[in-house]
Structure formats: C-alpha cells, structure tokens
Amino acid sequence: MTESMKAWRNEAYGRAADVALDEVPIPVPLTGEVLLRMRVTALNAGDVRLMQGDPLLVRPMFGMTRPKFPIRGMDAVGEVVQAGPNVIGVEVGDVVVGELQSGGGLGEYVAVPASRVQPLPPGIDEGDAATLPIAGGTAWQALDLARVGLRSRAERVLVIGASGGVGTFAVQFAALRGAEVWASCAERNRALVKGLGAVRTLDHRREPLSAIPGGHFDAVIDIAGDIGLRDLQRLVTDDGTIVLATGAGGHVLGPIPRMLRAALLSVGAGPGIRSLAATNRPEVITKMLELLAARRFAPVIEHEYPFREADAALARIEEGHVAGKLIVRVG
C-alpha cells in the first residue's frame, strides 16, 4: 500500500466550487478502528451544510474558522484492508457498510470505528447499500418516533418533502409498515413518489394544507421544514405525532428555534411535536439490509458520479431539489 491517497477536501468553509482533489496521507487505524478502501459513498444535505459551516452553531464542534474534518461523505461502503488493535466483528477482506461520524467518504481510504460498520450481505448492490446509513436511517427513526406501525388501527401518514433522500425512504418504509401514505413533493416528482407507494400526492407550496380536514393523519413526517407548526398540529389526531426530520433553519442557530417552539407547543393535551436527532443505529441498518435483500424497497438514486467528478456531485446537492440520492463511486 502506498503512503498517500487522493481525497476531495474543503480546507475552508465555502461552496462546492472551492473543494479540491488533493494528495494526503492515508489514515492509520487506531484501537478499535479499521481502515477501509472506499468503494462508494452517498452524499447528503448534511455534507453541504458542513462544507459551508452552516449553521454557525455547528462550528464549535466542527471547526470555528475552518473545517476540522475537511473530507466530506458520511455514508460508506468499503473493503477492510487493515485493522487496528481490539477490532471485533469485521475482518480484513470484508466489504462493509456504515456511517462515518465526521466524514471521509470522498477519500480513497478512511479509518472508522469497527462498531460503526457491518459486513455487506452477498447480492446487495454496493451503491444501493451506500444510501442507507444516513438517509435511510433518518427515515426509519422518524417513523419509529412517530409510532408508525405500532397503533392498533389503520394509519394514515403524511410525508412532507417526499422526493428527497430521506423522503423517498420514508414513503417506502411507511407503506411497508401498512400505513396509507400521502406525500407532498414538487409536481415533477409526483409520478416517482406514487411509484414508491404514496396513495395520494400533493404540492404543499401550491395546494394549501388548509384544504385537508383537521385530524386527517396519525403522523406527519416533516422533512421540508417550511410549514407553520400549528398548521401541522391541525392535521393530526389528538394522539398523533409530528416529527421534524429536517436540519434546515437560519444561518446562525439552524433548526434550534423551531425545535424550541415545537417543544412549547407540545406541552399539554393534543398532538405532540417531536424533533428528531437521528443517531448511528447499526440494528436499523441491519433491518434495512434485510428488507433490501428481500427486494421490499429500492433506493432512489438520481445519479452516480465517478470519483473524479465528486465536486460536481457536491454542487448538485448544493443546488437542492435532488430526487432521491446521489452516490460517488470512489473505487
């Protein structure tokens, strides 16, 4: 193995146009870590927010004036090529899937705690698997928080922002749990979202949600983040749940003000509003892999980019309105 690798880096906070392909040292796996030769990474809106250092609230953790972790890409499929001390559960030669805590997927190699990856089952496409950890995991945890599939009655769920990475998974997973799924998305994506299992589609930016009767849904999964909280509360039953699954918000505090308002509105009787802070959940990835192997759902991939065009993939995320996921084929 050579001592250096290629990686796309943003040495300063900024736009995708400022990301450069550099030659950097290959990381050394520490205790409990494995070194992956990257094969595929999927990009998320969170990658662009970290690239831009937005909101400012995240900078004390990720770097005040420049990124502590300048290589983007938090979803990973790669081959284990080296193991540090005390690694359990994976071995050199395994192809694994998992979540990279601070990024690194847009490098040819990355070191990651072995506890955050698991072997990829045979027969699963590496590109499909790479879309699961962040977006799929967020959708799954949002539905869990909304108790979708746990009620003793037939359920109706509204997914707002249904055509993006998280949304396309949320529609499919809600349908798999037996819910009647309504979905809000742009007009151009209605056919796509219906094909994923939504029984009705709408565009909340053009069709007022006030036209929908009150208490019409058991759960609302809000990924768009641009609807008033009281308007969302009106839509759900008294024992229903609204889950805010977006990290969008102002430039300084991001989603925090909306989360605080949600907490205040949830005091007392009536529908609860829960803010989701998705975490790394290996057991959720395992379940998604099982369903993927059984062809119970299919990740939506808008485009696959070669490694040499990773900056273009980041620029596409930066533009917004991606239908499903973007992946970068690293190796």
PDB file of C-alpha atoms in Angstrom, residues 9-302:
ATOM      1  CA  ARG A   9     -11.083  18.435   0.593  1.00  0.00           C
ATOM      2  CA  ASN A  10     -12.527  21.790   1.598  1.00  0.00           C
ATOM      3  CA  GLU A  11      -9.771  23.467   3.590  1.00  0.00           C
ATOM      4  CA  ALA A  12     -12.013  26.488   4.243  1.00  0.00           C
ATOM      5  CA  TYR A  13     -15.766  26.795   4.622  1.00  0.00           C
ATOM      6  CA  GLY A  14     -17.310  27.590   1.271  1.00  0.00           C
ATOM      7  CA  ARG A  15     -19.009  26.257  -1.816  1.00  0.00           C
ATOM      8  CA  ALA A  16     -18.566  23.096  -3.846  1.00  0.00           C
ATOM      9  CA  ALA A  17     -16.516  25.068  -6.362  1.00  0.00           C
ATOM     10  CA  ASP A  18     -13.874  25.509  -3.658  1.00  0.00           C
ATOM     11  CA  VAL A  19     -13.425  21.767  -2.993  1.00  0.00           C
ATOM     12  CA  ALA A  20     -10.158  20.418  -4.420  1.00  0.00           C
ATOM     13  CA  LEU A  21      -8.714  16.969  -5.132  1.00  0.00           C
ATOM     14  CA  ASP A  22      -5.531  16.685  -3.039  1.00  0.00           C
ATOM     15  CA  GLU A  23      -2.876  14.115  -2.197  1.00  0.00           C
ATOM     16  CA  VAL A  24      -2.957  13.395   1.556  1.00  0.00           C
ATOM     17  CA  PRO A  25      -1.578  10.732   3.923  1.00  0.00           C
ATOM     18  CA  ILE A  26      -3.534   7.531   4.326  1.00  0.00           C
ATOM     19  CA  PRO A  27      -5.019   7.458   7.849  1.00  0.00           C
ATOM     20  CA  VAL A  28      -3.780   4.890  10.368  1.00  0.00           C
ATOM     21  CA  PRO A  29      -6.490   2.895  12.181  1.00  0.00           C
ATOM     22  CA  LEU A  30      -6.382   3.345  15.962  1.00  0.00           C
ATOM     23  CA  THR A  31      -7.595   0.967  18.659  1.00  0.00           C
ATOM     24  CA  GLY A  32     -10.995  -0.420  17.679  1.00  0.00           C
ATOM     25  CA  GLU A  33     -10.779   1.052  14.164  1.00  0.00           C
ATOM     26  CA  VAL A  34     -10.491  -0.419  10.695  1.00  0.00           C
ATOM     27  CA  LEU A  35      -9.066   1.125   7.542  1.00  0.00           C
ATOM     28  CA  LEU A  36     -11.419   0.997   4.569  1.00  0.00           C
ATOM     29  CA  ARG A  37     -10.511   1.217   0.916  1.00  0.00           C
ATOM     30  CA  MET A  38     -13.568   3.197  -0.137  1.00  0.00           C
ATOM     31  CA  ARG A  39     -15.814   1.856  -2.877  1.00  0.00           C
ATOM     32  CA  VAL A  40     -18.963   4.010  -2.740  1.00  0.00           C
ATOM     33  CA  THR A  41     -20.168   6.971  -0.722  1.00  0.00           C
ATOM     34  CA  ALA A  42     -23.589   8.622  -0.827  1.00  0.00           C
ATOM     35  CA  LEU A  43     -23.870  12.366  -0.305  1.00  0.00           C
ATOM     36  CA  ASN A  44     -26.416  14.125   1.884  1.00  0.00           C
ATOM     37  CA  ALA A  45     -27.623  17.650   2.517  1.00  0.00           C
ATOM     38  CA  GLY A  46     -25.652  17.477   5.756  1.00  0.00           C
ATOM     39  CA  ASP A  47     -22.433  17.192   3.760  1.00  0.00           C
ATOM     40  CA  VAL A  48     -23.115  20.527   2.112  1.00  0.00           C
ATOM     41  CA  ARG A  49     -24.050  22.169   5.413  1.00  0.00           C
ATOM     42  CA  LEU A  50     -20.747  21.013   6.920  1.00  0.00           C
ATOM     43  CA  MET A  51     -18.891  22.125   3.789  1.00  0.00           C
ATOM     44  CA  GLN A  52     -20.371  25.590   4.231  1.00  0.00           C
ATOM     45  CA  GLY A  53     -20.089  25.662   8.030  1.00  0.00           C
ATOM     46  CA  ASP A  54     -23.805  26.350   8.198  1.00  0.00           C
ATOM     47  CA  PRO A  55     -25.379  26.980  10.641  1.00  0.00           C
ATOM     48  CA  LEU A  56     -22.763  28.774  12.696  1.00  0.00           C
ATOM     49  CA  LEU A  57     -23.961  26.763  15.681  1.00  0.00           C
ATOM     50  CA  VAL A  58     -22.065  23.674  14.437  1.00  0.00           C
ATOM     51  CA  ARG A  59     -18.689  25.400  14.172  1.00  0.00           C
ATOM     52  CA  PRO A  60     -17.562  24.954  17.805  1.00  0.00           C
ATOM     53  CA  MET A  61     -17.759  21.198  17.178  1.00  0.00           C
ATOM     54  CA  PHE A  62     -16.544  21.037  13.570  1.00  0.00           C
ATOM     55  CA  GLY A  63     -14.113  23.971  13.449  1.00  0.00           C
ATOM     56  CA  MET A  64     -14.595  27.672  14.188  1.00  0.00           C
ATOM     57  CA  THR A  65     -12.769  29.174  11.217  1.00  0.00           C
ATOM     58  CA  ARG A  66     -12.034  26.124   9.060  1.00  0.00           C
ATOM     59  CA  PRO A  67     -13.222  22.504   8.999  1.00  0.00           C
ATOM     60  CA  LYS A  68     -11.536  20.105  11.430  1.00  0.00           C
ATOM     61  CA  PHE A  69     -12.633  17.299   9.108  1.00  0.00           C
ATOM     62  CA  PRO A  70     -12.222  18.591   5.541  1.00  0.00           C
ATOM     63  CA  ILE A  71     -13.261  15.434   3.639  1.00  0.00           C
ATOM     64  CA  ARG A  72     -16.995  15.100   3.066  1.00  0.00           C
ATOM     65  CA  GLY A  73     -19.049  11.914   2.728  1.00  0.00           C
ATOM     66  CA  MET A  74     -20.659  10.221   5.754  1.00  0.00           C
ATOM     67  CA  ASP A  75     -22.109   7.106   4.095  1.00  0.00           C
ATOM     68  CA  ALA A  76     -19.604   4.382   3.302  1.00  0.00           C
ATOM     69  CA  VAL A  77     -19.228   1.071   1.549  1.00  0.00           C
ATOM     70  CA  GLY A  78     -15.634  -0.102   1.519  1.00  0.00           C
ATOM     71  CA  GLU A  79     -13.246  -3.014   1.897  1.00  0.00           C
ATOM     72  CA  VAL A  80     -11.433  -3.550   5.186  1.00  0.00           C
ATOM     73  CA  VAL A  81      -7.719  -3.515   4.339  1.00  0.00           C
ATOM     74  CA  GLN A  82      -6.247  -3.059   7.815  1.00  0.00           C
ATOM     75  CA  ALA A  83      -7.435  -3.430  11.395  1.00  0.00           C
ATOM     76  CA  GLY A  84      -6.215  -1.657  14.499  1.00  0.00           C
ATOM     77  CA  PRO A  85      -5.945  -3.368  17.896  1.00  0.00           C
ATOM     78  CA  ASN A  86      -9.039  -4.862  19.567  1.00  0.00           C
ATOM     79  CA  VAL A  87     -11.272  -4.941  16.487  1.00  0.00           C
ATOM     80  CA  ILE A  88     -14.299  -7.218  16.824  1.00  0.00           C
ATOM     81  CA  GLY A  89     -16.981  -8.118  14.293  1.00  0.00           C
ATOM     82  CA  VAL A  90     -15.226  -7.425  10.991  1.00  0.00           C
ATOM     83  CA  GLU A  91     -12.077  -8.791   9.378  1.00  0.00           C
ATOM     84  CA  VAL A  92      -9.586  -7.743   6.726  1.00  0.00           C
ATOM     85  CA  GLY A  93     -11.130  -8.519   3.344  1.00  0.00           C
ATOM     86  CA  ASP A  94     -14.713  -7.845   4.423  1.00  0.00           C
ATOM     87  CA  VAL A  95     -16.760  -5.408   2.362  1.00  0.00           C
ATOM     88  CA  VAL A  96     -18.680  -3.357   4.896  1.00  0.00           C
ATOM     89  CA  VAL A  97     -21.325  -0.645   5.063  1.00  0.00           C
ATOM     90  CA  GLY A  98     -21.735   2.002   7.713  1.00  0.00           C
ATOM     91  CA  GLU A  99     -21.764   5.621   8.799  1.00  0.00           C
ATOM     92  CA  LEU A 100     -18.659   7.785   9.095  1.00  0.00           C
ATOM     93  CA  GLN A 101     -19.061  10.072  12.075  1.00  0.00           C
ATOM     94  CA  SER A 102     -17.361  13.187  10.694  1.00  0.00           C
ATOM     95  CA  GLY A 103     -16.988  12.370   7.005  1.00  0.00           C
ATOM     96  CA  GLY A 104     -14.156  10.943   4.945  1.00  0.00           C
ATOM     97  CA  GLY A 105     -16.095   9.114   2.229  1.00  0.00           C
ATOM     98  CA  LEU A 106     -14.651  11.301  -0.533  1.00  0.00           C
ATOM     99  CA  GLY A 107     -11.185   9.915   0.111  1.00  0.00           C
ATOM    100  CA  GLU A 108      -9.717   6.715  -1.270  1.00  0.00           C
ATOM    101  CA  TYR A 109      -9.206   5.418   2.288  1.00  0.00           C
ATOM    102  CA  VAL A 110     -10.856   6.183   5.614  1.00  0.00           C
ATOM    103  CA  ALA A 111     -10.421   4.965   9.180  1.00  0.00           C
ATOM    104  CA  VAL A 112     -13.639   4.230  11.073  1.00  0.00           C
ATOM    105  CA  PRO A 113     -14.570   2.542  14.367  1.00  0.00           C
ATOM    106  CA  ALA A 114     -15.390  -1.090  13.658  1.00  0.00           C
ATOM    107  CA  SER A 115     -18.562  -0.654  15.719  1.00  0.00           C
ATOM    108  CA  ARG A 116     -19.945   1.693  13.072  1.00  0.00           C
ATOM    109  CA  VAL A 117     -19.707  -0.757  10.148  1.00  0.00           C
ATOM    110  CA  GLN A 118     -21.004  -4.235   9.371  1.00  0.00           C
ATOM    111  CA  PRO A 119     -20.350  -6.769   6.609  1.00  0.00           C
ATOM    112  CA  LEU A 120     -22.378  -6.242   3.459  1.00  0.00           C
ATOM    113  CA  PRO A 121     -24.552  -9.302   2.769  1.00  0.00           C
ATOM    114  CA  PRO A 122     -23.958 -11.057  -0.570  1.00  0.00           C
ATOM    115  CA  GLY A 123     -26.074  -9.997  -3.515  1.00  0.00           C
ATOM    116  CA  ILE A 124     -26.715  -6.405  -2.387  1.00  0.00           C
ATOM    117  CA  ASP A 125     -25.596  -3.673  -4.769  1.00  0.00           C
ATOM    118  CA  GLU A 126     -22.884  -1.542  -3.180  1.00  0.00           C
ATOM    119  CA  GLY A 127     -24.398   1.684  -4.485  1.00  0.00           C
ATOM    120  CA  ASP A 128     -27.804   0.837  -3.015  1.00  0.00           C
ATOM    121  CA  ALA A 129     -26.221  -0.069   0.323  1.00  0.00           C
ATOM    122  CA  ALA A 130     -24.313   3.210   0.483  1.00  0.00           C
ATOM    123  CA  THR A 131     -27.570   5.202   0.506  1.00  0.00           C
ATOM    124  CA  LEU A 132     -28.873   3.566   3.677  1.00  0.00           C
ATOM    125  CA  PRO A 133     -26.957   4.748   6.773  1.00  0.00           C
ATOM    126  CA  ILE A 134     -27.832   8.467   6.867  1.00  0.00           C
ATOM    127  CA  ALA A 135     -30.971   8.963   4.746  1.00  0.00           C
ATOM    128  CA  GLY A 136     -32.491   5.532   5.249  1.00  0.00           C
ATOM    129  CA  GLY A 137     -31.630   5.556   8.938  1.00  0.00           C
ATOM    130  CA  THR A 138     -33.173   9.010   9.410  1.00  0.00           C
ATOM    131  CA  ALA A 139     -36.411   7.955   7.709  1.00  0.00           C
ATOM    132  CA  TRP A 140     -36.614   4.759   9.782  1.00  0.00           C
ATOM    133  CA  GLN A 141     -36.017   6.582  13.067  1.00  0.00           C
ATOM    134  CA  ALA A 142     -38.551   9.287  12.154  1.00  0.00           C
ATOM    135  CA  LEU A 143     -41.238   6.653  11.644  1.00  0.00           C
ATOM    136  CA  ASP A 144     -40.273   4.971  14.913  1.00  0.00           C
ATOM    137  CA  LEU A 145     -40.557   8.305  16.735  1.00  0.00           C
ATOM    138  CA  ALA A 146     -43.978   8.841  15.155  1.00  0.00           C
ATOM    139  CA  ARG A 147     -45.018   5.309  16.250  1.00  0.00           C
ATOM    140  CA  VAL A 148     -45.973   4.396  12.680  1.00  0.00           C
ATOM    141  CA  GLY A 149     -46.852   0.702  12.577  1.00  0.00           C
ATOM    142  CA  LEU A 150     -47.363   0.481  16.344  1.00  0.00           C
ATOM    143  CA  ARG A 151     -51.000   1.591  16.588  1.00  0.00           C
ATOM    144  CA  SER A 152     -53.836  -0.899  16.735  1.00  0.00           C
ATOM    145  CA  ARG A 153     -55.704   0.805  13.885  1.00  0.00           C
ATOM    146  CA  ALA A 154     -55.128   1.532  10.240  1.00  0.00           C
ATOM    147  CA  GLU A 155     -52.882   4.560   9.932  1.00  0.00           C
ATOM    148  CA  ARG A 156     -52.601   7.485   7.563  1.00  0.00           C
ATOM    149  CA  VAL A 157     -49.214   9.218   7.286  1.00  0.00           C
ATOM    150  CA  LEU A 158     -48.225  12.445   5.542  1.00  0.00           C
ATOM    151  CA  VAL A 159     -44.619  12.817   4.371  1.00  0.00           C
ATOM    152  CA  ILE A 160     -43.707  16.438   3.559  1.00  0.00           C
ATOM    153  CA  GLY A 161     -40.642  16.689   1.324  1.00  0.00           C
ATOM    154  CA  ALA A 162     -41.172  13.209  -0.050  1.00  0.00           C
ATOM    155  CA  SER A 163     -38.928  13.246  -3.111  1.00  0.00           C
ATOM    156  CA  GLY A 164     -35.554  13.813  -1.447  1.00  0.00           C
ATOM    157  CA  GLY A 165     -33.186  11.279   0.046  1.00  0.00           C
ATOM    158  CA  VAL A 166     -34.947  10.894   3.404  1.00  0.00           C
ATOM    159  CA  GLY A 167     -38.388  11.371   1.883  1.00  0.00           C
ATOM    160  CA  THR A 168     -38.141   8.595  -0.703  1.00  0.00           C
ATOM    161  CA  PHE A 169     -37.191   6.187   2.068  1.00  0.00           C
ATOM    162  CA  ALA A 170     -39.896   7.476   4.440  1.00  0.00           C
ATOM    163  CA  VAL A 171     -42.632   6.887   1.861  1.00  0.00           C
ATOM    164  CA  GLN A 172     -41.491   3.331   1.204  1.00  0.00           C
ATOM    165  CA  PHE A 173     -40.910   2.410   4.858  1.00  0.00           C
ATOM    166  CA  ALA A 174     -44.274   3.849   5.941  1.00  0.00           C
ATOM    167  CA  ALA A 175     -46.011   1.809   3.243  1.00  0.00           C
ATOM    168  CA  LEU A 176     -44.117  -1.303   4.372  1.00  0.00           C
ATOM    169  CA  ARG A 177     -45.475  -0.706   7.873  1.00  0.00           C
ATOM    170  CA  GLY A 178     -49.008  -0.836   6.492  1.00  0.00           C
ATOM    171  CA  ALA A 179     -49.796   2.881   6.513  1.00  0.00           C
ATOM    172  CA  GLU A 180     -51.776   4.782   3.902  1.00  0.00           C
ATOM    173  CA  VAL A 181     -49.181   7.261   2.720  1.00  0.00           C
ATOM    174  CA  TRP A 182     -49.853  10.775   1.475  1.00  0.00           C
ATOM    175  CA  ALA A 183     -46.864  12.674   0.168  1.00  0.00           C
ATOM    176  CA  SER A 184     -46.041  16.289  -0.604  1.00  0.00           C
ATOM    177  CA  CYS A 185     -43.500  16.894  -3.353  1.00  0.00           C
ATOM    178  CA  ALA A 186     -42.891  19.037  -6.415  1.00  0.00           C
ATOM    179  CA  GLU A 187     -45.109  18.408  -9.429  1.00  0.00           C
ATOM    180  CA  ARG A 188     -42.229  16.939 -11.450  1.00  0.00           C
ATOM    181  CA  ASN A 189     -41.704  14.194  -8.846  1.00  0.00           C
ATOM    182  CA  ARG A 190     -45.303  13.071  -8.323  1.00  0.00           C
ATOM    183  CA  ALA A 191     -45.060  10.007 -10.554  1.00  0.00           C
ATOM    184  CA  LEU A 192     -41.855   8.933  -8.818  1.00  0.00           C
ATOM    185  CA  VAL A 193     -43.341   9.266  -5.343  1.00  0.00           C
ATOM    186  CA  LYS A 194     -46.559   7.473  -6.311  1.00  0.00           C
ATOM    187  CA  GLY A 195     -44.438   4.626  -7.613  1.00  0.00           C
ATOM    188  CA  LEU A 196     -42.844   4.341  -4.171  1.00  0.00           C
ATOM    189  CA  GLY A 197     -46.194   3.669  -2.512  1.00  0.00           C
ATOM    190  CA  ALA A 198     -47.940   7.008  -1.901  1.00  0.00           C
ATOM    191  CA  VAL A 199     -51.684   6.740  -2.490  1.00  0.00           C
ATOM    192  CA  ARG A 200     -52.017  10.493  -2.943  1.00  0.00           C
ATOM    193  CA  THR A 201     -49.525  13.234  -3.783  1.00  0.00           C
ATOM    194  CA  LEU A 202     -49.756  16.993  -3.467  1.00  0.00           C
ATOM    195  CA  ASP A 203     -47.506  20.039  -3.521  1.00  0.00           C
ATOM    196  CA  HIS A 204     -47.988  21.958  -0.276  1.00  0.00           C
ATOM    197  CA  ARG A 205     -46.387  25.044  -1.819  1.00  0.00           C
ATOM    198  CA  ARG A 206     -49.206  25.233  -4.357  1.00  0.00           C
ATOM    199  CA  GLU A 207     -52.054  23.365  -2.694  1.00  0.00           C
ATOM    200  CA  PRO A 208     -52.806  24.749   0.794  1.00  0.00           C
ATOM    201  CA  LEU A 209     -52.839  22.126   3.516  1.00  0.00           C
ATOM    202  CA  SER A 210     -55.807  24.012   4.965  1.00  0.00           C
ATOM    203  CA  ALA A 211     -57.934  22.194   2.378  1.00  0.00           C
ATOM    204  CA  ILE A 212     -57.255  18.904   4.198  1.00  0.00           C
ATOM    205  CA  PRO A 213     -59.683  18.176   7.065  1.00  0.00           C
ATOM    206  CA  GLY A 214     -58.326  18.512  10.592  1.00  0.00           C
ATOM    207  CA  GLY A 215     -57.190  15.342  12.323  1.00  0.00           C
ATOM    208  CA  HIS A 216     -56.746  13.585   8.980  1.00  0.00           C
ATOM    209  CA  PHE A 217     -53.392  11.941   9.794  1.00  0.00           C
ATOM    210  CA  ASP A 218     -51.978   9.788  12.542  1.00  0.00           C
ATOM    211  CA  ALA A 219     -48.477  11.035  11.826  1.00  0.00           C
ATOM    212  CA  VAL A 220     -46.724  13.756   9.844  1.00  0.00           C
ATOM    213  CA  ILE A 221     -43.064  13.425   8.890  1.00  0.00           C
ATOM    214  CA  ASP A 222     -41.869  16.934   8.065  1.00  0.00           C
ATOM    215  CA  ILE A 223     -38.666  16.952   6.027  1.00  0.00           C
ATOM    216  CA  ALA A 224     -39.284  20.253   4.217  1.00  0.00           C
ATOM    217  CA  GLY A 225     -39.338  22.441   7.333  1.00  0.00           C
ATOM    218  CA  ASP A 226     -41.288  25.344   5.819  1.00  0.00           C
ATOM    219  CA  ILE A 227     -44.775  24.877   7.307  1.00  0.00           C
ATOM    220  CA  GLY A 228     -46.074  26.514  10.473  1.00  0.00           C
ATOM    221  CA  LEU A 229     -46.116  24.203  13.466  1.00  0.00           C
ATOM    222  CA  ARG A 230     -49.737  24.992  14.369  1.00  0.00           C
ATOM    223  CA  ASP A 231     -50.726  24.176  10.784  1.00  0.00           C
ATOM    224  CA  LEU A 232     -49.033  20.805  11.190  1.00  0.00           C
ATOM    225  CA  GLN A 233     -50.759  20.186  14.527  1.00  0.00           C
ATOM    226  CA  ARG A 234     -54.157  20.768  12.958  1.00  0.00           C
ATOM    227  CA  LEU A 235     -53.543  17.940  10.510  1.00  0.00           C
ATOM    228  CA  VAL A 236     -53.059  15.128  13.040  1.00  0.00           C
ATOM    229  CA  THR A 237     -55.298  13.333  15.505  1.00  0.00           C
ATOM    230  CA  ASP A 238     -55.100  14.223  19.191  1.00  0.00           C
ATOM    231  CA  ASP A 239     -52.978  11.139  19.848  1.00  0.00           C
ATOM    232  CA  GLY A 240     -50.962  11.624  16.667  1.00  0.00           C
ATOM    233  CA  THR A 241     -47.351  12.703  16.322  1.00  0.00           C
ATOM    234  CA  ILE A 242     -45.492  15.205  14.166  1.00  0.00           C
ATOM    235  CA  VAL A 243     -41.795  14.505  13.623  1.00  0.00           C
ATOM    236  CA  LEU A 244     -39.480  17.285  12.476  1.00  0.00           C
ATOM    237  CA  ALA A 245     -36.794  15.498  10.500  1.00  0.00           C
ATOM    238  CA  THR A 246     -35.023  18.464   8.934  1.00  0.00           C
ATOM    239  CA  GLY A 247     -31.851  20.246   9.971  1.00  0.00           C
ATOM    240  CA  ALA A 248     -32.704  23.336   7.942  1.00  0.00           C
ATOM    241  CA  GLY A 249     -33.164  26.752   9.515  1.00  0.00           C
ATOM    242  CA  GLY A 250     -31.445  30.095   9.993  1.00  0.00           C
ATOM    243  CA  HIS A 251     -27.771  30.758   9.307  1.00  0.00           C
ATOM    244  CA  VAL A 252     -26.852  31.186  12.966  1.00  0.00           C
ATOM    245  CA  LEU A 253     -28.928  28.742  15.016  1.00  0.00           C
ATOM    246  CA  GLY A 254     -30.215  26.410  12.303  1.00  0.00           C
ATOM    247  CA  PRO A 255     -33.283  24.409  13.397  1.00  0.00           C
ATOM    248  CA  ILE A 256     -32.953  25.206  17.130  1.00  0.00           C
ATOM    249  CA  PRO A 257     -35.604  27.993  17.297  1.00  0.00           C
ATOM    250  CA  ARG A 258     -38.167  25.798  15.516  1.00  0.00           C
ATOM    251  CA  MET A 259     -37.326  22.890  17.810  1.00  0.00           C
ATOM    252  CA  LEU A 260     -37.884  25.079  20.880  1.00  0.00           C
ATOM    253  CA  ARG A 261     -41.239  26.271  19.553  1.00  0.00           C
ATOM    254  CA  ALA A 262     -42.175  22.655  18.902  1.00  0.00           C
ATOM    255  CA  ALA A 263     -41.347  21.705  22.487  1.00  0.00           C
ATOM    256  CA  LEU A 264     -43.527  24.542  23.822  1.00  0.00           C
ATOM    257  CA  LEU A 265     -46.454  23.628  21.590  1.00  0.00           C
ATOM    258  CA  SER A 266     -46.241  20.003  22.715  1.00  0.00           C
ATOM    259  CA  VAL A 267     -46.921  20.857  26.368  1.00  0.00           C
ATOM    260  CA  GLY A 268     -50.378  19.734  27.458  1.00  0.00           C
ATOM    261  CA  ALA A 269     -53.111  17.949  25.510  1.00  0.00           C
ATOM    262  CA  GLY A 270     -53.163  17.498  21.764  1.00  0.00           C
ATOM    263  CA  PRO A 271     -50.732  16.234  19.143  1.00  0.00           C
ATOM    264  CA  GLY A 272     -47.097  16.055  20.104  1.00  0.00           C
ATOM    265  CA  ILE A 273     -44.296  17.543  18.008  1.00  0.00           C
ATOM    266  CA  ARG A 274     -41.023  15.670  18.242  1.00  0.00           C
ATOM    267  CA  SER A 275     -37.687  16.849  16.871  1.00  0.00           C
ATOM    268  CA  LEU A 276     -35.571  14.020  15.508  1.00  0.00           C
ATOM    269  CA  ALA A 277     -31.862  13.809  16.224  1.00  0.00           C
ATOM    270  CA  ALA A 278     -31.005  10.722  14.197  1.00  0.00           C
ATOM    271  CA  THR A 279     -28.121   8.646  15.544  1.00  0.00           C
ATOM    272  CA  ASN A 280     -25.987   5.788  14.292  1.00  0.00           C
ATOM    273  CA  ARG A 281     -28.142   2.679  14.776  1.00  0.00           C
ATOM    274  CA  PRO A 282     -26.424  -0.479  13.439  1.00  0.00           C
ATOM    275  CA  GLU A 283     -29.524  -2.575  14.182  1.00  0.00           C
ATOM    276  CA  VAL A 284     -31.562  -0.301  11.888  1.00  0.00           C
ATOM    277  CA  ILE A 285     -29.029  -0.697   9.091  1.00  0.00           C
ATOM    278  CA  THR A 286     -29.223  -4.471   9.581  1.00  0.00           C
ATOM    279  CA  LYS A 287     -33.002  -4.418   9.220  1.00  0.00           C
ATOM    280  CA  MET A 288     -32.838  -2.200   6.130  1.00  0.00           C
ATOM    281  CA  LEU A 289     -30.284  -4.541   4.563  1.00  0.00           C
ATOM    282  CA  GLU A 290     -32.605  -7.499   5.190  1.00  0.00           C
ATOM    283  CA  LEU A 291     -35.511  -5.702   3.523  1.00  0.00           C
ATOM    284  CA  LEU A 292     -33.286  -4.598   0.651  1.00  0.00           C
ATOM    285  CA  ALA A 293     -32.084  -8.163   0.104  1.00  0.00           C
ATOM    286  CA  ALA A 294     -35.734  -9.276   0.028  1.00  0.00           C
ATOM    287  CA  ARG A 295     -36.489  -6.507  -2.520  1.00  0.00           C
ATOM    288  CA  ARG A 296     -39.111  -4.966  -0.260  1.00  0.00           C
ATOM    289  CA  PHE A 297     -37.951  -1.481  -1.231  1.00  0.00           C
ATOM    290  CA  ALA A 298     -35.478   0.133  -3.629  1.00  0.00           C
ATOM    291  CA  PRO A 299     -33.284   3.184  -3.017  1.00  0.00           C
ATOM    292  CA  VAL A 300     -33.883   6.008  -5.474  1.00  0.00           C
ATOM    293  CA  ILE A 301     -30.578   7.117  -6.999  1.00  0.00           C
ATOM    294  CA  GLU A 302     -30.802  10.197  -9.195  1.00  0.00           C
TER     295      GLU A 302
END
